[in-house]
Coordinates of C-alpha atoms and ligand atoms in Angstrom, one line a residue:
X1 CA 30.5 23.9 23.3
X2 CA 29.5 20.2 23.4
X3 CA 29.8 18.2 20.2
X4 CA 26.7 18.4 18.1
X5 CA 24.1 15.6 18.5
X6 CA 24.8 13.3 15.6
X7 CA 21.7 12.6 13.6
X8 CA 23.3 11.5 10.3
X9 CA 23.7 7.7 10.6
X10 CA 22.5 7.1 7.0
X11 CA 25.7 9.0 5.9
X12 CA 27.9 7.0 8.2
X13 CA 27.4 5.7 11.8
X14 CA 29.9 6.4 14.6
X15 CA 32.2 3.4 14.8
X16 CA 31.3 1.1 17.7
X17 CA 34.0 0.9 20.4
X18 CA 34.0 -2.9 20.1
X19 CA 34.6 -2.5 16.3
X20 CA 37.5 0.0 17.0
X21 CA 39.0 -2.6 19.3
X22 CA 38.7 -5.4 16.7
X23 CA 40.3 -3.2 14.0
X24 CA 43.2 -2.2 16.3
X25 CA 43.8 -5.7 17.4
X26 CA 43.8 -6.9 13.8
X27 CA 46.2 -4.1 12.8
X28 CA 48.7 -5.2 15.4
X29 CA 48.7 -8.7 14.0
X30 CA 50.9 -9.5 11.0
X31 CA 49.7 -11.9 8.3
X32 CA 48.2 -12.2 4.9
X33 CA 45.1 -14.4 4.9
X34 CA 46.4 -16.2 1.8
X35 CA 49.7 -17.3 3.5
X36 CA 49.7 -20.8 4.9
X37 CA 52.0 -20.2 7.9
X38 CA 50.8 -19.4 11.4
X39 CA 50.6 -15.7 10.8
X40 CA 48.6 -16.2 7.7
X41 CA 46.2 -18.6 9.3
X42 CA 45.4 -16.3 12.2
X43 CA 44.6 -13.5 9.7
X44 CA 42.4 -15.9 7.8
X45 CA 40.6 -16.8 11.1
X46 CA 39.8 -13.1 11.6
X47 CA 38.3 -12.9 8.1
X48 CA 36.3 -16.1 8.4
X49 CA 35.0 -15.2 11.9
X50 CA 33.7 -12.0 10.4
X51 CA 32.2 -13.8 7.5
X52 CA 30.3 -16.0 9.9
X53 CA 28.9 -13.0 11.8
X54 CA 27.8 -11.3 8.7
X55 CA 26.1 -14.5 7.4
X56 CA 24.3 -14.7 10.7
X57 CA 23.0 -11.1 10.4
X58 CA 21.9 -11.6 6.8
X59 CA 20.4 -15.1 7.0
X60 CA 22.8 -16.6 4.5
X61 CA 25.8 -19.0 4.4
X62 CA 29.3 -17.7 4.9
X63 CA 30.6 -19.1 1.6
X64 CA 28.2 -16.8 -0.3
X65 CA 29.8 -13.6 1.1
X66 CA 32.3 -11.7 -1.0
X67 CA 34.2 -9.0 0.8
X68 CA 34.6 -5.7 -1.1
X69 CA 35.8 -2.2 -0.2
X70 CA 32.3 -1.1 0.5
X71 CA 28.7 -0.7 -0.8
X72 CA 29.8 1.1 -3.9
X73 CA 32.2 -1.6 -5.0
X74 CA 29.6 -4.4 -4.2
X75 CA 27.0 -2.6 -6.3
X76 CA 29.4 -2.2 -9.2
X77 CA 30.4 -5.9 -8.8
X78 CA 26.8 -7.0 -9.0
X79 CA 25.8 -4.8 -11.8
X80 CA 28.8 -5.6 -14.0
X81 CA 29.6 -9.1 -12.8
X82 CA 26.1 -10.5 -13.2
X83 CA 26.7 -10.2 -17.0
X84 CA 23.2 -9.4 -18.0
X85 CA 22.9 -7.1 -20.9
X86 CA 19.6 -5.5 -20.0
X87 CA 19.4 -3.8 -16.6
X88 CA 16.3 -2.5 -14.9
X89 CA 16.9 -0.2 -11.9
X90 CA 14.5 1.8 -9.8
X91 CA 14.6 5.6 -10.2
X92 CA 15.5 6.2 -6.6
X93 CA 18.7 4.1 -6.4
X94 CA 22.0 5.3 -4.9
X95 CA 24.5 6.8 -7.4
X96 CA 26.6 3.6 -7.1
X97 CA 23.8 1.8 -8.9
X98 CA 22.5 4.7 -11.1
X99 CA 25.8 5.4 -12.7
X100 CA 27.1 1.9 -13.6
X101 CA 25.1 1.2 -16.8
X102 CA 24.4 4.2 -19.0
X103 CA 21.6 2.3 -20.7
X104 CA 19.8 1.1 -17.6
X105 CA 16.1 1.3 -17.8
X106 CA 14.3 3.1 -14.9
X107 CA 11.4 1.6 -13.0
X108 CA 9.2 4.4 -11.7
X109 CA 8.1 4.8 -8.1
X110 CA 4.8 6.1 -6.7
X111 CA 4.4 9.2 -4.4
X112 CA 5.3 7.0 -1.4
X113 CA 8.6 6.0 -3.0
X114 CA 7.6 2.3 -3.6
X115 CA 8.4 0.8 -7.0
X116 CA 5.5 0.4 -9.4
X117 CA 5.1 -3.4 -9.6
X118 CA 2.9 -3.2 -12.7
X119 CA 5.6 -1.2 -14.5
X120 CA 8.2 -3.7 -13.4
X121 CA 6.0 -6.6 -14.7
X122 CA 5.7 -4.8 -18.1
X123 CA 9.4 -4.2 -18.3
X124 CA 10.1 -7.9 -17.5
X125 CA 8.1 -9.0 -20.5
X126 CA 11.1 -8.1 -22.8
X127 CA 14.1 -10.4 -22.9
X128 CA 13.9 -11.4 -19.2
X129 CA 16.6 -14.1 -19.4
X130 CA 19.1 -11.4 -20.2
X131 CA 17.8 -9.0 -17.5
X132 CA 19.1 -8.0 -14.1
X133 CA 16.7 -6.0 -11.8
X134 CA 18.4 -3.8 -9.2
X135 CA 16.1 -2.4 -6.5
X136 CA 17.3 -1.2 -3.1
X137 CA 15.8 -2.6 0.1
X138 CA 15.6 0.7 2.0
X139 CA 16.1 4.1 0.5
X140 CA 18.9 6.2 2.0
X141 CA 16.9 9.4 2.1
X142 CA 13.4 8.3 3.1
X143 CA 14.0 4.9 4.7
X144 CA 11.1 3.5 2.6
X145 CA 11.2 -0.2 2.3
X146 CA 10.6 -1.9 -1.1
X147 CA 8.4 -5.1 -1.5
X148 CA 11.5 -7.1 -2.2
X149 CA 9.8 -10.5 -1.9
X150 CA 7.3 -9.6 -4.6
X151 CA 10.0 -8.1 -6.8
X152 CA 12.0 -11.3 -6.6
X153 CA 9.1 -13.5 -7.4
X154 CA 8.0 -11.4 -10.3
X155 CA 11.6 -11.4 -11.7
X156 CA 12.3 -15.1 -11.1
X157 CA 9.0 -16.2 -12.6
X158 CA 10.3 -14.7 -15.9
X159 CA 13.9 -15.8 -15.6
X160 CA 15.4 -12.4 -14.6
X161 CA 18.0 -12.0 -11.8
X162 CA 17.6 -9.6 -8.9
X163 CA 20.2 -7.5 -7.1
X164 CA 19.2 -5.7 -3.9
X165 CA 21.2 -2.8 -2.3
X166 CA 20.5 -3.5 1.3
X167 CA 23.1 -1.0 2.6
X168 CA 20.5 1.1 4.5
X169 CA 18.4 -1.9 5.6
X170 CA 21.0 -4.2 7.2
X171 CA 20.9 -3.9 11.0
X172 CA 17.6 -1.9 10.9
X173 CA 15.2 -4.5 9.6
X174 CA 15.2 -8.3 9.8
X175 CA 16.7 -9.6 6.6
X176 CA 16.9 -13.3 5.6
X177 CA 18.6 -13.6 2.3
X178 CA 17.8 -17.3 2.1
X179 CA 14.0 -16.6 2.4
X180 CA 13.9 -13.4 0.3
X181 CA 15.9 -15.3 -2.3
X182 CA 17.7 -12.3 -3.9
X183 CA 20.5 -13.3 -6.3
X184 CA 22.9 -10.5 -5.2
X185 CA 22.7 -8.4 -2.0
X186 CA 24.9 -5.4 -1.1
X187 CA 25.8 -4.4 2.4
X188 CA 28.3 -1.9 3.9
X189 CA 30.2 -1.9 7.2
X190 CA 30.2 1.8 8.0
X191 CA 26.4 2.1 8.0
X192 CA 26.2 -0.3 10.9
X193 CA 28.9 1.0 13.1
X194 CA 31.9 -0.8 11.5
X195 CA 34.8 1.0 9.9
X196 CA 34.6 2.7 6.5
X197 CA 36.1 0.9 3.5
X198 CA 34.6 -2.6 4.0
X199 CA 31.5 -4.1 2.5
X200 CA 30.2 -7.2 0.9
X201 CA 28.2 -8.7 -1.9
X202 CA 26.1 -11.7 -0.9
X203 CA 25.5 -14.3 -3.6
X204 CA 22.3 -16.3 -3.9
X205 CA 22.3 -20.0 -3.7
X206 CA 24.2 -21.6 -6.6
X207 CA 25.1 -18.2 -8.1
X208 CA 28.5 -16.9 -9.2
X209 CA 29.7 -13.5 -10.1
X210 CA 32.4 -12.4 -12.6
X211 CA 35.3 -10.8 -10.7
X212 CA 35.9 -7.2 -11.7
X213 CA 39.2 -7.0 -9.8
X214 CA 41.6 -9.1 -11.6
X215 CA 45.1 -10.2 -10.5
X216 CA 44.4 -12.3 -7.5
X217 CA 42.4 -15.4 -6.6
X218 CA 41.1 -14.1 -3.3
X219 CA 37.4 -14.5 -2.2
X220 CA 37.1 -17.7 -4.2
X221 CA 38.2 -15.9 -7.4
X222 CA 35.2 -13.5 -7.0
X223 CA 37.3 -10.4 -6.0
X224 CA 41.0 -10.2 -6.4
X225 CA 43.2 -8.3 -3.9
X226 CA 44.4 -8.9 -0.4
X227 CA 41.5 -8.7 2.0
X228 CA 41.2 -5.6 4.2
X229 CA 41.7 -7.7 7.4
X230 CA 41.3 -5.0 10.0
X231 CA 38.3 -3.5 8.2
X232 CA 36.7 -6.9 7.8
X233 CA 37.3 -7.8 11.5
X234 CA 35.6 -4.5 12.6
X235 CA 32.8 -5.2 10.1
X236 CA 32.2 -8.6 11.7
X237 CA 31.9 -7.2 15.2
X238 CA 29.5 -4.4 13.9
X239 CA 27.4 -7.1 12.2
X240 CA 27.2 -9.1 15.5
X241 CA 26.2 -6.0 17.5
X242 CA 23.7 -4.9 14.9
X243 CA 22.0 -8.3 15.0
X244 CA 21.9 -8.2 18.8
X245 CA 20.5 -4.6 18.8
X246 CA 17.9 -5.1 16.0
X247 CA 15.0 -5.5 18.4
X248 CA 15.9 -2.4 20.3
X249 CA 16.3 -0.3 17.2
X250 CA 12.8 -1.4 16.0
X251 CA 11.2 -0.8 19.4
X252 CA 12.6 2.7 19.5
X253 CA 10.7 3.7 16.3
X254 CA 8.1 5.3 18.5
X255 CA 10.7 8.0 19.3
X256 CA 11.0 8.8 15.6
X257 CA 7.2 8.7 15.2
X258 CA 6.7 11.1 18.2
X259 CA 9.2 13.5 16.7
X260 CA 7.5 13.5 13.4
X261 CA 4.1 14.1 14.9
X262 CA 5.4 17.0 17.0
X263 CA 7.0 18.6 14.0
X264 CA 4.0 18.2 11.7
X265 CA 1.7 19.5 14.3
X266 CA 3.8 22.7 14.8
X267 CA 4.5 23.3 11.1
X268 CA 1.4 23.3 8.9
X269 CA 2.3 22.3 5.3
X270 CA 5.4 20.2 6.4
X271 CA 5.7 16.8 4.7
X272 CA 7.3 13.6 5.8
X273 CA 8.3 11.6 2.8
X274 CA 7.1 8.0 2.8
X275 CA 5.2 8.4 6.1
X276 CA 2.3 6.3 4.9
X277 CA 4.3 3.2 4.0
X278 CA 6.7 0.9 5.8
X279 CA 10.1 2.4 6.5
X280 CA 13.2 1.5 8.4
X281 CA 12.8 2.8 12.0
X282 CA 15.7 5.3 12.0
X283 CA 15.0 7.7 9.1
X284 CA 12.9 10.8 8.6
X285 CA 12.9 13.2 5.6
X286 CA 10.8 16.2 6.3
X287 CA 10.3 19.6 4.7
X288 CA 10.2 22.9 6.4
X289 CA 8.0 25.1 4.3
X290 CA 9.7 28.3 3.2
X291 CA 13.2 27.4 4.5
X292 CA 15.8 26.0 2.1
X293 CA 17.5 22.9 3.3
X294 CA 21.0 24.4 3.4
X295 CA 19.8 27.2 5.6
X296 CA 18.2 24.6 8.0
X297 CA 21.4 22.5 8.0
X298 CA 23.6 25.5 8.9
X299 CA 21.3 26.9 11.6
X300 CA 20.8 23.5 13.1
X301 CA 24.5 22.7 13.0
X302 CA 25.2 26.0 14.9
X303 CA 22.5 24.9 17.4
X304 CA 24.2 21.6 18.0
X305 CA 22.5 19.1 15.6
X306 CA 24.2 17.3 12.7
X307 CA 21.7 16.4 10.0
X308 CA 21.8 16.3 6.3
X309 CA 19.8 17.2 3.2
X310 CA 18.7 15.1 0.4
X311 CA 20.4 17.4 -2.1
X312 CA 23.7 16.1 -3.2
X313 CA 26.5 18.5 -3.7
X314 CA 28.6 17.3 -6.7
X315 CA 31.1 19.3 -8.7
X316 CA 30.3 22.3 -6.5
X317 CA 26.7 22.4 -7.6
X318 CA 23.8 21.5 -5.3
X319 CA 21.4 19.2 -7.0
X320 CA 17.9 18.6 -5.9
X321 CA 17.3 15.1 -4.7
X322 CA 16.4 12.7 -7.5
X323 CA 14.6 10.5 -4.9
X324 CA 12.2 13.2 -3.8
X325 CA 11.7 14.3 -7.4
X326 CA 10.9 10.7 -8.4
X327 CA 8.3 10.7 -5.6
X328 CA 6.6 13.7 -7.3
X329 CA 8.0 16.5 -5.2
X330 CA 8.5 19.8 -7.0
X331 CA 11.9 21.6 -6.9
X332 CA 10.9 24.0 -4.1
X333 CA 9.5 21.2 -1.8
X334 CA 12.5 18.9 -2.4
X335 CA 14.8 21.8 -1.7
X336 CA 13.2 22.3 1.7
X337 CA 13.7 18.7 2.9
X338 CA 16.3 17.5 5.5
X339 CA 17.1 14.0 6.6
X340 CA 17.3 13.0 10.2
X341 CA 18.7 9.5 10.9
X342 CA 19.6 7.8 14.2
X343 CA 21.4 4.6 15.3
X344 CA 23.2 2.6 17.9
X345 CA 24.5 5.6 20.0
X346 CA 21.4 7.8 19.8
X347 CA 19.8 8.5 23.1
X348 CA 16.1 8.6 23.9
X349 CA 16.0 12.4 24.2
X350 CA 18.0 13.3 21.0
X351 CA 15.0 13.4 18.7
X352 CA 12.7 15.3 21.0
X353 CA 15.3 17.9 21.6
X354 CA 15.9 18.1 17.9
X355 CA 12.2 18.6 17.2
X356 CA 12.2 21.6 19.6
X357 CA 15.1 23.2 17.7
X358 CA 13.5 22.5 14.3
X359 CA 10.2 24.0 15.5
X360 CA 11.8 27.1 16.9
X361 CA 13.6 27.6 13.5
X362 CA 10.3 27.2 11.7
X363 CA 8.6 29.8 13.9
X364 CA 11.4 32.2 13.1
X365 CA 11.8 31.6 9.4
X366 CA 9.0 29.3 8.1
X367 CA 6.2 30.1 5.8
X368 CA 2.7 29.4 6.9
X369 CA -0.2 28.6 4.5
X370 CA -2.6 31.5 4.1
Ligands
PLP1 N1 24.0 2.2 -1.3 C1 23.3 3.0 -0.5 C2 21.8 2.9 -0.4 C3 24.0 4.0 0.3 O1 23.3 4.8 1.1 C4 25.4 4.0 0.2 C5 26.2 5.1 1.0 O2 25.7 6.1 1.2 C6 26.0 3.2 -0.7 C7 25.3 2.3 -1.4 C8 27.5 3.2 -0.8 O3 28.2 2.5 0.2 P1 29.7 2.8 0.6 O4 29.8 4.2 1.2 O5 30.1 1.7 1.5 O6 30.5 2.8 -0.7

């Protein structure tokens, strides 16, 4: 059997061949970037070249980029290292934001999954100068984009800082950190076709962060520990290719839209989450009425499609997606949703073929309204 068609880029993207080459080349090279001899300097060059590529993708200056072990660490670094005692987070954040501060206050979202700006404004009226707001740019399950510019201006007007988890937005939508003016921005290599285990926190102009990894002065004392040189080298290449491929990913959103229309037309009662608002071009979360998401995943996997569900499986227990619930979905609806996400190696026919398999499954097992 051929390998299943991979439609789970939001979990992790296949590593781009050029990134694999950069990682392998870097691994064959000896050198700690902190050493001053020739070997050290050439390792340093790999790190700094990658930093420049990432700065160019994100519209920022290289010196503001702090390399980390991934998105999770960058989110933790921002939420802890900003040293603000009051933390406001949206109710649809990734666990690596949700679980950092037990006392974080939740900002609600509407049925489209966009944060309620009035609620944010009210929350910002209390102790804003000790407040950090953390809102993701694009949601990992629905792809819904947040009004980051408005969020930043509301927060800054009151003296609060803003962290933005842009892990699922980088390489899928144009981001200019300088213009958007976030104070801290998180990105991750493996979501854009780089290796796993590399990421970055981008600091806003003039901002600093308290290092959470002590014991080394690396990354301008913002993150101790020898840099993951091969991972960073691959990350840099993935960032360059993501920048170069941005226009194409955006143009191809018509393929996603066509797939959704075909599925919705064939399955009365199906719902695409966030369909009415702006989303990144690669993500769909759709329900199949009457068919639990784990059944869909298993059948579709057997038929040659790798997709995922919003439900997270932790400690052996499947939990309903907190994102879909926050958007007003009931348990049953949220439990019938699957996520389809594409990326750099997807072909023009993947989604149309997938839609046919999904529709055939609905016809066999789905529930029609009376
Ligand atoms: N933030 C979001 C929105 C994500 O989707 C993910 C990964 O799924 C992360 C953070 C964590 O990134 P990493 O896997 O690099 O730790």
